[in-house]
Short mmCIF file of C-alpha atoms in Angstrom, two decimals:
data_model
loop_
_atom_site.label_atom_id
_atom_site.label_comp_id
_atom_site.label_asym_id
_atom_site.label_seq_id
_atom_site.Cartn_x
_atom_site.Cartn_y
_atom_site.Cartn_z
CA MET A 1 9.71 44.14 -8.06
CA ALA A 2 12.96 42.83 -9.44
CA THR A 3 13.67 39.17 -9.92
CA GLN A 4 16.31 37.71 -7.63
CA GLU A 5 17.93 35.38 -10.14
CA GLY A 6 19.81 37.81 -12.35
CA GLY A 7 19.99 37.39 -16.09
CA ASP A 8 21.28 33.82 -16.24
CA THR A 9 18.59 31.82 -18.02
CA GLY A 10 20.84 28.94 -19.02
CA LEU A 11 19.95 25.46 -17.86
CA THR A 12 22.49 23.24 -16.19
CA SER A 13 22.74 19.50 -16.43
CA MET A 14 22.48 17.06 -13.56
CA LYS A 15 26.26 16.66 -13.70
CA ASP A 16 26.81 20.39 -13.18
CA GLU A 17 24.21 20.73 -10.47
CA GLY A 18 26.12 19.22 -7.59
CA LEU A 19 25.58 15.65 -6.49
CA GLU A 20 26.05 16.51 -2.80
CA LEU A 21 23.04 18.82 -2.75
CA VAL A 22 20.87 16.27 -4.55
CA MET A 23 21.84 13.58 -2.06
CA LEU A 24 21.07 15.91 0.87
CA VAL A 25 17.63 16.69 -0.56
CA ASP A 26 17.05 12.95 -0.87
CA VAL A 27 17.99 12.47 2.80
CA LEU A 28 15.49 15.19 3.80
CA GLY A 29 12.77 13.44 1.85
CA GLN A 30 13.53 10.10 3.46
CA MET A 31 13.65 11.56 6.99
CA SER A 32 10.31 13.31 6.51
CA SER A 33 8.74 10.06 5.29
CA ILE A 34 9.74 7.83 8.22
CA PRO A 35 6.61 6.16 9.70
CA PRO A 36 5.63 7.45 13.16
CA ALA A 37 7.49 5.77 16.03
CA SER A 38 5.58 3.74 18.57
CA THR A 39 6.19 6.00 21.57
CA THR A 40 5.91 9.74 22.05
CA SER A 41 9.53 10.06 23.15
CA GLU A 42 10.71 8.20 20.02
CA ARG A 43 8.59 10.44 17.77
CA GLN A 44 10.01 13.52 19.46
CA ALA A 45 13.58 12.26 19.10
CA ASN A 46 13.07 11.41 15.42
CA PHE A 47 11.57 14.81 14.75
CA LYS A 48 14.47 16.60 16.42
CA LEU A 49 16.91 14.80 14.14
CA MET A 50 14.94 15.88 11.08
CA PHE A 51 14.45 19.43 12.40
CA ASP A 52 18.19 19.87 12.92
CA LYS A 53 18.89 18.50 9.44
CA VAL A 54 16.35 20.87 7.88
CA ASN A 55 17.80 23.91 9.60
CA GLY A 56 21.29 22.88 8.55
CA PHE A 57 20.03 22.54 4.99
CA ILE A 58 18.41 26.00 5.06
CA ALA A 59 21.66 27.46 6.42
CA ALA A 60 23.62 25.78 3.63
CA GLN A 61 21.32 27.42 1.07
CA ALA A 62 21.56 30.85 2.70
CA LYS A 63 23.91 32.24 0.02
CA THR A 64 21.58 31.17 -2.78
CA PRO A 65 19.47 34.10 -4.10
CA GLN A 66 16.03 33.87 -2.51
CA ARG A 67 12.90 34.92 -4.34
CA ARG A 68 11.22 35.87 -1.06
CA THR A 69 13.66 38.77 -0.63
CA ALA A 70 11.73 40.55 -3.39
CA VAL A 71 8.68 40.85 -1.11
CA GLY A 72 8.02 42.44 2.25
CA ARG A 73 7.68 46.05 1.12
CA THR A 74 5.95 48.35 3.57
CA ASP A 75 5.35 51.10 1.04
CA PHE A 76 1.86 50.08 0.00
CA ALA A 77 1.15 53.06 -2.26
CA PRO A 78 2.08 51.30 -5.56
CA PHE A 79 -0.14 48.34 -4.63
CA VAL A 80 -3.14 50.49 -3.70
CA GLU A 81 -2.66 52.66 -6.79
CA SER A 82 -2.60 49.56 -9.00
CA LEU A 83 -5.96 48.50 -7.57
CA GLN A 84 -7.46 51.97 -7.97
CA LYS A 85 -6.29 52.26 -11.59
CA SER A 86 -8.13 49.06 -12.41
CA GLY A 87 -11.36 50.23 -10.84
CA VAL A 88 -11.22 48.86 -7.27
CA ASP A 89 -12.74 51.31 -4.78
CA THR A 90 -10.37 51.60 -1.81
CA SER A 91 -11.77 54.88 -0.49
CA LYS A 92 -13.19 53.40 2.70
CA VAL A 93 -10.00 51.71 3.90
CA GLU A 94 -6.28 52.21 4.30
CA ILE A 95 -3.44 49.88 5.22
CA ALA A 96 -1.98 50.33 8.70
CA ARG A 97 0.18 48.44 11.20
CA PHE A 98 -1.51 46.90 14.25
CA GLY A 99 1.20 45.57 16.57
CA ASP A 100 1.67 41.79 16.64
CA ALA A 101 -1.35 41.41 14.36
CA GLY A 102 0.76 42.87 11.57
CA HIS A 103 -0.66 45.00 8.82
CA GLY A 104 -4.39 45.28 8.44
CA LEU A 105 -7.09 47.62 7.20
CA ARG A 106 -8.21 50.79 8.96
CA ALA A 107 -11.49 52.60 8.34
CA THR A 108 -11.18 55.99 6.66
CA VAL A 109 -14.94 56.60 6.94
CA THR A 110 -17.63 55.62 9.42
CA LEU A 111 -18.93 52.16 8.56
CA LYS A 112 -22.26 50.81 9.72
CA LYS A 113 -22.80 47.13 10.45
CA GLY A 114 -23.68 45.35 7.21
CA GLU A 115 -22.30 48.11 4.97
CA GLU A 116 -20.17 46.88 2.07
CA PHE A 117 -16.72 48.45 2.17
CA LEU A 118 -14.63 46.35 -0.19
CA ARG A 119 -15.17 44.49 -3.45
CA ILE A 120 -12.32 42.63 -5.18
CA PRO A 121 -12.95 41.28 -8.70
CA GLU A 122 -11.71 37.81 -9.65
CA ALA A 123 -9.45 39.44 -12.24
CA HIS A 124 -7.17 40.57 -9.37
CA MET A 125 -7.06 37.20 -7.63
CA LEU A 126 -4.10 34.84 -7.86
CA SER A 127 -5.68 31.41 -7.85
CA THR A 128 -5.65 27.78 -8.83
CA GLU A 129 -7.63 28.93 -11.86
CA THR A 130 -4.99 31.45 -12.97
CA ALA A 131 -2.35 28.77 -12.37
CA LYS A 132 -3.97 26.80 -15.21
CA THR A 133 -2.99 29.47 -17.72
CA SER A 134 0.39 30.34 -16.18
CA THR A 135 3.88 29.02 -16.86
CA VAL A 136 3.45 26.36 -14.14
CA ALA A 137 0.30 24.91 -15.73
CA ASP A 138 1.83 21.86 -17.40
CA PHE A 139 3.68 20.66 -14.31
CA THR A 140 0.91 21.40 -11.79
CA SER A 141 -1.76 19.74 -13.96
CA THR A 142 0.15 16.63 -15.05
CA ASP A 143 2.46 15.75 -12.18
CA PRO A 144 0.89 12.77 -10.35
CA LEU A 145 1.43 14.32 -6.91
CA VAL A 146 1.12 18.06 -7.42
CA SER A 147 -1.97 17.74 -9.64
CA GLN A 148 -3.80 16.31 -6.60
CA MET A 149 -2.69 19.12 -4.27
CA PRO A 150 -4.16 22.50 -5.28
CA ASN A 151 -2.45 24.27 -2.38
CA VAL A 152 0.96 23.12 -3.65
CA ALA A 153 0.08 24.19 -7.18
CA LEU A 154 -0.88 27.62 -5.86
CA ALA A 155 2.37 27.91 -3.88
CA LEU A 156 4.42 27.10 -7.01
CA HIS A 157 2.32 29.62 -8.94
CA VAL A 158 3.15 32.28 -6.35
CA LEU A 159 6.87 31.49 -6.52
CA ALA A 160 6.87 31.59 -10.30
CA GLU A 161 5.13 34.98 -10.34
CA VAL A 162 7.56 36.40 -7.79
CA GLY A 163 10.39 35.12 -9.99
CA ARG A 164 8.94 36.98 -12.98
CA GLY A 165 9.41 40.28 -11.18
CA ASP A 166 7.68 43.30 -12.68
CA LYS A 167 6.48 41.22 -15.62
CA SER A 168 3.91 39.58 -13.35
CA GLN A 169 0.44 41.13 -13.33
CA TRP A 170 0.45 40.56 -9.55
CA ALA A 171 3.85 42.20 -8.97
CA ALA A 172 2.50 45.09 -6.87
CA TYR A 173 0.46 42.71 -4.70
CA LEU A 174 3.17 40.09 -4.22
CA ALA A 175 5.64 42.77 -3.18
CA THR A 176 3.45 43.50 -0.13
CA LEU A 177 3.46 39.94 1.22
CA PRO A 178 5.49 39.46 4.43
CA GLN A 179 8.97 37.95 4.12
CA ASP A 180 8.34 35.67 7.09
CA TYR A 181 5.37 34.01 8.73
CA SER A 182 4.51 32.54 12.12
CA THR A 183 3.20 29.15 11.01
CA PRO A 184 4.81 25.96 12.42
CA LEU A 185 7.13 26.03 9.39
CA TYR A 186 8.88 28.94 11.13
CA PHE A 187 8.88 27.55 14.66
CA SER A 188 12.15 27.41 16.55
CA GLU A 189 13.34 24.27 18.30
CA TYR A 190 12.29 25.97 21.54
CA ASP A 191 8.75 26.48 20.18
CA PHE A 192 8.39 22.80 19.34
CA GLU A 193 9.83 21.90 22.74
CA LEU A 194 7.23 24.10 24.48
CA LEU A 195 4.49 22.45 22.42
CA ARG A 196 5.30 18.99 23.80
CA GLY A 197 2.30 17.51 25.55
CA SER A 198 -0.08 19.65 23.53
CA ALA A 199 -2.66 18.08 21.24
CA ALA A 200 -1.26 20.43 18.59
CA TRP A 201 2.25 18.94 18.64
CA GLU A 202 1.47 16.00 16.34
CA PRO A 203 -0.32 18.03 13.63
CA ALA A 204 2.37 20.75 13.78
CA VAL A 205 5.09 18.15 13.29
CA ALA A 206 3.08 16.43 10.54
CA LEU A 207 2.72 19.76 8.72
CA PHE A 208 6.45 20.47 9.00
CA GLN A 209 7.35 17.01 7.72
CA SER A 210 4.83 17.21 4.89
CA ILE A 211 6.26 20.46 3.54
CA VAL A 212 9.83 19.12 3.69
CA ARG A 213 8.67 15.99 1.86
CA GLN A 214 6.95 18.10 -0.81
CA TYR A 215 10.07 20.22 -1.26
CA ALA A 216 12.29 17.17 -1.68
CA TYR A 217 9.91 15.72 -4.24
CA ILE A 218 9.65 18.91 -6.32
CA TYR A 219 13.41 19.48 -6.14
CA LYS A 220 14.03 16.05 -7.59
CA GLN A 221 11.57 16.71 -10.42
CA LEU A 222 13.43 19.94 -11.21
CA HIS A 223 16.71 18.06 -11.19
CA LYS A 224 15.41 15.45 -13.60
CA SER A 225 13.81 17.69 -16.21
CA VAL A 226 14.87 20.80 -18.14
CA ASP A 227 11.23 21.31 -19.16
CA ILE A 228 10.05 21.40 -15.55
CA ARG A 229 12.78 23.90 -14.70
CA LYS A 230 11.56 26.11 -17.53
CA GLN A 231 7.95 25.81 -16.41
CA LEU A 232 8.67 26.73 -12.80
CA GLY A 233 11.13 29.44 -13.81
CA TYR A 234 14.40 28.09 -12.41
CA ALA A 235 17.66 28.31 -14.32
CA LYS A 236 18.95 25.45 -12.19
CA PRO A 237 17.46 23.28 -9.41
CA SER A 238 19.60 24.75 -6.62
CA LEU A 239 17.76 28.08 -7.01
CA PHE A 240 14.62 26.36 -5.72
CA THR A 241 15.34 26.72 -2.01
CA LEU A 242 13.57 25.28 1.00
CA GLU A 243 13.43 28.77 2.51
CA ASP A 244 11.52 30.03 -0.52
CA TYR A 245 9.21 27.03 -0.58
CA ARG A 246 8.21 27.26 3.08
CA TRP A 247 7.61 30.98 2.52
CA ALA A 248 5.32 30.35 -0.46
CA VAL A 249 3.45 27.56 1.35
CA SER A 250 2.95 29.81 4.38
CA ALA A 251 1.76 32.69 2.19
CA VAL A 252 -0.83 30.41 0.60
CA MET A 253 -1.77 28.64 3.83
CA THR A 254 -2.45 31.88 5.73
CA ARG A 255 -4.19 33.71 2.87
CA GLN A 256 -5.98 31.18 0.66
CA ASN A 257 -9.73 31.15 0.45
CA ARG A 258 -12.08 28.72 -1.23
CA VAL A 259 -14.16 30.70 -3.72
CA PRO A 260 -16.29 29.88 -6.81
CA LEU A 261 -14.04 30.31 -9.85
CA GLY A 262 -16.16 28.64 -12.51
CA GLY A 263 -19.23 26.57 -13.20
CA THR A 264 -22.69 28.03 -12.68
CA ALA A 265 -24.46 29.73 -9.79
CA VAL A 266 -26.35 26.48 -9.21
CA ALA A 267 -23.28 24.24 -9.54
CA PRO A 268 -20.20 26.40 -8.87
CA GLN A 269 -16.68 25.05 -9.26
CA PHE A 270 -14.57 26.07 -6.30
CA GLY A 271 -10.86 26.84 -6.25
CA LEU A 272 -8.28 28.38 -3.96
CA ALA A 273 -7.49 32.06 -4.31
CA LEU A 274 -5.38 34.82 -2.81
CA ILE A 275 -7.56 37.93 -2.72
CA PRO A 276 -5.45 41.13 -2.72
CA LEU A 277 -6.19 43.74 -0.03
CA TRP A 278 -9.14 41.73 1.32
CA ASP A 279 -6.63 39.19 2.65
CA MET A 280 -5.09 41.86 4.88
CA ILE A 281 -8.18 42.05 7.10
CA ASN A 282 -7.41 40.58 10.52
CA HIS A 283 -9.61 38.15 12.46
CA ALA A 284 -11.98 38.75 15.38
CA ASN A 285 -14.91 36.84 16.82
CA GLY A 286 -18.20 37.58 15.14
CA THR A 287 -20.15 36.48 12.08
CA LEU A 288 -19.17 35.78 8.49
CA THR A 289 -19.70 38.87 6.34
CA SER A 290 -17.81 38.06 3.14
CA THR A 291 -19.73 36.75 0.14
CA HIS A 292 -18.92 35.99 -3.48
CA ASP A 293 -20.92 37.62 -6.25
CA PHE A 294 -21.00 34.79 -8.78
CA GLU A 295 -22.47 36.78 -11.66
CA GLY A 296 -20.31 39.83 -10.92
CA LYS A 297 -17.23 37.63 -10.37
CA ALA A 298 -16.07 39.40 -7.21
CA THR A 299 -15.63 38.85 -3.49
CA GLU A 300 -17.49 41.39 -1.36
CA CYS A 301 -16.99 42.23 2.30
CA ALA A 302 -19.45 43.99 4.60
CA ALA A 303 -18.74 45.48 8.02
CA MET A 304 -19.16 42.91 10.80
CA GLN A 305 -19.97 45.72 13.23
CA ASP A 306 -19.96 49.49 13.37
CA PHE A 307 -16.51 50.98 12.76
CA SER A 308 -15.50 54.57 13.40
CA VAL A 309 -12.86 56.46 11.42
CA GLY A 310 -9.45 55.16 12.53
CA ASP A 311 -10.74 51.81 13.81
CA GLN A 312 -9.10 48.61 12.66
CA ILE A 313 -11.54 46.74 10.44
CA VAL A 314 -11.76 43.07 11.42
CA MET A 315 -13.72 40.13 10.10
CA PHE A 316 -14.58 36.63 11.24
CA TYR A 317 -12.56 33.86 9.57
CA GLY A 318 -14.95 31.19 10.78
CA PRO A 319 -15.39 28.99 13.89
CA ARG A 320 -11.78 27.82 14.27
CA THR A 321 -10.03 26.43 17.30
CA ASN A 322 -6.76 27.91 18.51
CA SER A 323 -4.97 24.83 17.23
CA GLU A 324 -6.42 25.39 13.75
CA LEU A 325 -5.56 29.08 13.87
CA LEU A 326 -1.99 28.36 14.94
CA LEU A 327 -1.42 25.64 12.33
CA HIS A 328 -2.95 27.39 9.35
CA SER A 329 -2.95 31.11 10.15
CA GLY A 330 0.01 31.52 12.51
CA PHE A 331 -1.76 33.10 15.50
CA VAL A 332 -4.05 32.23 18.40
CA MET A 333 -6.71 34.12 20.36
CA GLU A 334 -6.60 34.72 24.09
CA GLU A 335 -10.39 34.45 24.24
CA ASN A 336 -11.69 32.04 21.61
CA PRO A 337 -15.29 30.85 22.07
CA HIS A 338 -14.68 28.13 19.48
CA ASP A 339 -11.65 26.63 21.17
CA ILE A 340 -11.61 22.96 22.13
CA ILE A 341 -9.08 20.31 23.10
CA THR A 342 -9.17 16.76 21.83
CA VAL A 343 -8.40 13.82 24.09
CA LYS A 344 -7.21 10.52 22.65
CA LEU A 345 -9.06 7.55 24.11
CA GLY A 346 -9.61 3.96 23.06
CA VAL A 347 -10.81 0.60 24.28
CA GLY A 348 -7.82 -1.22 25.75
CA LYS A 349 -6.40 -4.02 23.60
CA GLY A 350 -6.11 -6.28 26.64
CA ASP A 351 -9.55 -5.40 28.01
CA ALA A 352 -11.46 -8.62 28.78
CA LEU A 353 -14.70 -6.82 27.92
CA GLY A 354 -13.20 -5.10 24.90
CA SER A 355 -15.28 -6.93 22.31
CA LEU A 356 -18.55 -6.09 24.09
CA LYS A 357 -17.55 -2.46 24.55
CA SER A 358 -16.53 -2.19 20.91
CA LYS A 359 -19.79 -3.76 19.78
CA LEU A 360 -21.86 -1.27 21.78
CA LEU A 361 -19.76 1.71 20.67
CA GLU A 362 -20.04 0.67 17.03
CA ALA A 363 -23.79 0.26 17.38
CA LEU A 364 -23.93 3.89 18.51
CA THR A 365 -21.51 4.98 15.72
CA ILE A 366 -18.94 6.02 18.30
CA PRO A 367 -15.28 5.24 17.47
CA THR A 368 -13.62 2.57 19.58
CA ALA A 369 -10.47 4.71 19.50
CA GLY A 370 -9.98 8.31 18.49
CA ASP A 371 -9.97 11.96 19.44
CA PHE A 372 -12.82 13.12 21.67
CA VAL A 373 -13.77 16.73 22.31
CA VAL A 374 -13.69 18.85 25.46
CA ASP A 375 -14.94 22.42 24.99
CA ARG A 376 -13.38 25.61 26.34
CA ASN A 377 -15.43 25.33 29.56
CA GLY A 378 -14.34 21.77 30.23
CA GLN A 379 -17.65 20.26 29.11
CA LEU A 380 -17.55 16.86 27.40
CA ASP A 381 -19.25 16.39 24.05
CA PRO A 382 -21.95 13.66 23.77
CA GLN A 383 -19.66 11.08 22.18
CA LEU A 384 -17.09 11.53 24.92
CA ASN A 385 -19.73 11.22 27.66
CA ALA A 386 -21.00 8.02 26.07
CA PHE A 387 -17.51 6.60 25.54
CA ILE A 388 -16.33 6.96 29.14
CA ARG A 389 -19.57 5.43 30.42
CA ILE A 390 -19.44 2.47 28.05
CA ASN A 391 -15.74 1.99 28.73
CA SER A 392 -16.54 1.76 32.47
CA MET A 393 -19.50 -0.65 32.20
CA SER A 394 -19.61 -4.09 33.74
CA GLN A 395 -20.42 -7.12 31.61
CA ALA A 396 -24.01 -7.09 32.83
CA GLU A 397 -24.42 -3.40 31.97
CA LEU A 398 -22.93 -3.91 28.51
CA GLU A 399 -25.21 -6.85 27.77
CA HIS A 400 -28.23 -4.91 29.06
CA HIS A 401 -27.54 -1.93 26.81
CA LEU A 402 -26.83 -4.13 23.79
CA ALA A 403 -30.16 -5.90 24.30
CA ASN A 404 -32.05 -2.64 25.02
CA PRO A 405 -31.08 0.09 22.52
CA ASN A 406 -33.49 2.54 24.13
CA ALA A 407 -31.36 2.46 27.28
CA CYS A 408 -28.52 4.02 25.27
CA ALA A 409 -30.48 7.13 24.30
CA THR A 410 -29.18 9.30 27.15
CA LEU A 411 -25.61 7.98 27.46
CA GLY A 412 -24.26 11.10 25.75
CA ASP A 413 -26.14 13.51 28.03
CA PRO A 414 -24.31 15.12 30.98
CA ASP A 415 -27.01 13.75 33.27
CA GLY A 416 -27.43 10.44 31.42
CA ALA A 417 -25.69 8.17 33.91
CA ALA A 418 -26.09 4.44 33.26
CA SER A 419 -25.93 3.79 37.01
CA GLU A 420 -24.47 5.42 40.10
CA GLU A 421 -21.53 3.03 40.20
CA ASN A 422 -20.86 3.35 36.47
CA GLU A 423 -20.93 7.15 36.64
CA GLN A 424 -18.38 7.19 39.45
CA LYS A 425 -16.08 4.84 37.55
CA ALA A 426 -16.46 6.82 34.32
CA CYS A 427 -15.81 10.17 36.00
CA PHE A 428 -12.84 8.84 37.95
CA PHE A 429 -11.40 7.36 34.74
CA PHE A 430 -11.71 10.64 32.87
CA GLU A 431 -10.49 12.78 35.76
CA THR A 432 -7.38 10.58 35.98
CA ARG A 433 -6.88 10.81 32.20
CA CYS A 434 -7.04 14.62 32.29
CA LYS A 435 -4.54 14.80 35.14
CA LEU A 436 -2.14 12.52 33.26
CA LEU A 437 -2.42 14.74 30.21
CA LEU A 438 -1.74 17.82 32.33
CA ARG A 439 1.45 16.19 33.63
CA SER A 440 2.64 15.51 30.08
CA TYR A 441 3.13 19.24 29.52
CA ARG A 442 5.89 19.28 32.14
CA SER A 443 4.80 22.82 33.04
CA THR A 444 1.91 24.54 34.78
CA VAL A 445 -0.47 27.37 33.97
CA GLU A 446 1.56 29.48 36.36
CA ASP A 447 4.72 28.70 34.34
CA ASP A 448 2.93 29.86 31.23
CA ASP A 449 1.77 33.05 32.94
CA ALA A 450 5.37 33.81 33.86
CA LEU A 451 6.56 33.25 30.28
CA LEU A 452 3.81 35.43 28.83
CA ALA A 453 4.72 38.23 31.22
CA ASN A 454 7.96 38.67 29.25
CA PRO A 455 7.30 41.50 26.74
CA ASN A 456 10.22 40.33 24.59
CA LEU A 457 8.87 36.83 24.02
CA PRO A 458 9.00 36.02 20.27
CA PHE A 459 5.59 36.03 18.62
CA THR A 460 5.63 32.33 17.68
CA THR A 461 6.62 31.40 21.22
CA ARG A 462 3.87 33.61 22.65
CA CYS A 463 1.34 31.84 20.43
CA VAL A 464 2.54 28.38 21.49
CA VAL A 465 2.45 29.24 25.21
CA THR A 466 -0.98 30.88 24.91
CA LEU A 467 -2.29 27.79 23.12
CA ARG A 468 -0.98 25.30 25.66
CA ARG A 469 -2.14 27.43 28.60
CA GLY A 470 -5.64 27.35 27.14
CA GLU A 471 -5.43 23.58 26.74
CA LYS A 472 -4.33 23.16 30.35
CA ARG A 473 -7.22 25.29 31.54
CA MET A 474 -9.69 23.17 29.56
CA LEU A 475 -8.23 19.92 30.90
CA ALA A 476 -8.23 21.25 34.47
CA ALA A 477 -11.85 22.37 34.09
CA ALA A 478 -12.82 18.96 32.65
CA ALA A 479 -11.08 17.14 35.52
CA ALA A 480 -12.86 19.34 38.07
CA LEU A 481 -16.24 18.77 36.45
CA ALA A 482 -15.65 15.00 36.34
CA ALA A 483 -14.76 15.00 40.03
CA GLU A 484 -17.86 17.06 40.78
CA ARG A 485 -20.09 14.65 38.84
CA ALA A 486 -18.61 11.68 40.69
CA LEU A 487 -19.18 13.42 44.02
CA GLU A 488 -22.82 14.15 43.13
CA GLU A 489 -23.39 10.45 42.45
CA ASP A 490 -21.86 9.62 45.81
CA LEU A 491 -24.20 11.86 47.78
#
């Protein structure tokens, strides 16, 4: 893997660097740090301004040599051979392409459920621990911001190793990483537009802004210090591009795993690591089958189910919602048993009974404002059931429950109505809330079905539409169940 920066190792001064670029980076940092606006429409408008500025900035840097162009190889033989030469047994798997899921592992032998098929020693991992002995160590351990963000330190470590080319001990592995990802950092304006109304819009925007803010901060540190430029491997600050940084962050975000990298078996010290070959295994619903051998210093993976020769080997990443998968892994699942949607609710500031409601909620350790959970079948979690009932109580009911804690015991149960009248009010309130949220999407499930029928839909767009369609289905199911509960009380 050849470095993309040529042989120029000279360091330029701030004067030579280009004041215009520095000022533009500063503008990006300021725009990504603007406090959230008071209304949704204002937040969306502010984000669009920043998004356009970011894309213009990336376009302006397009002619700058990019480190990420050194990766993305689809000839995996050198990588696999490098593992085999160092003692990693790869005989039970091979790398193959699996449509939109990208590259993954395919079984070359019959695997029985529970059978170990891959073991990757720590010596092959690129981690926050190896960053401590790398060229980036001084900056990532002493900088007041980066030293508190291990994921950023790992991203800078990745970029530095890519910049070292074939001199890096991870060169063969890094060369196999994709050149692009499908995280929100790669969303189009259309993708963000389609995500409006979704509970995932705010965290997706926050992630995008955070990475831009990090880039602006690191760029300015590079511009200030020759030593930092040497540590991170940049002849001049302008070679540290936003395109490269979002690539490195996405590589880390989609591949990092928290593993024990020190300490003792009783008191392990965890760190973040990229685990070569193992990190190519795609996700499916099931059970966790990867473990870390502390004494043997290796991550081991066993078959989650029986696999025949030629089958794609999959593993379970953990109980993650589609929103979490989209934000941090860049994909969603059509059928995800762990999917939920969160609904923002709070006691009204002008509510005459607000203080009593807040007092009762606090006594039950239920937030007076926050995100409440609806599961994939439209069922409300206990805190949400209790909240809508308390929020719909009369003064007499509130005082009764405050004076009689035992009366609160069943408020979170689906059948734990405080009274017939209260249950009707609570269910009507929540049904109305769900319908309002459905309208905020400005599209229907049928609209989403039509979009998804297009075989040429970009992958990121397909993920966004699949996510929001699932959210709409959950909200519609919750509204229907609330209406049904209200009707039952009326009979």
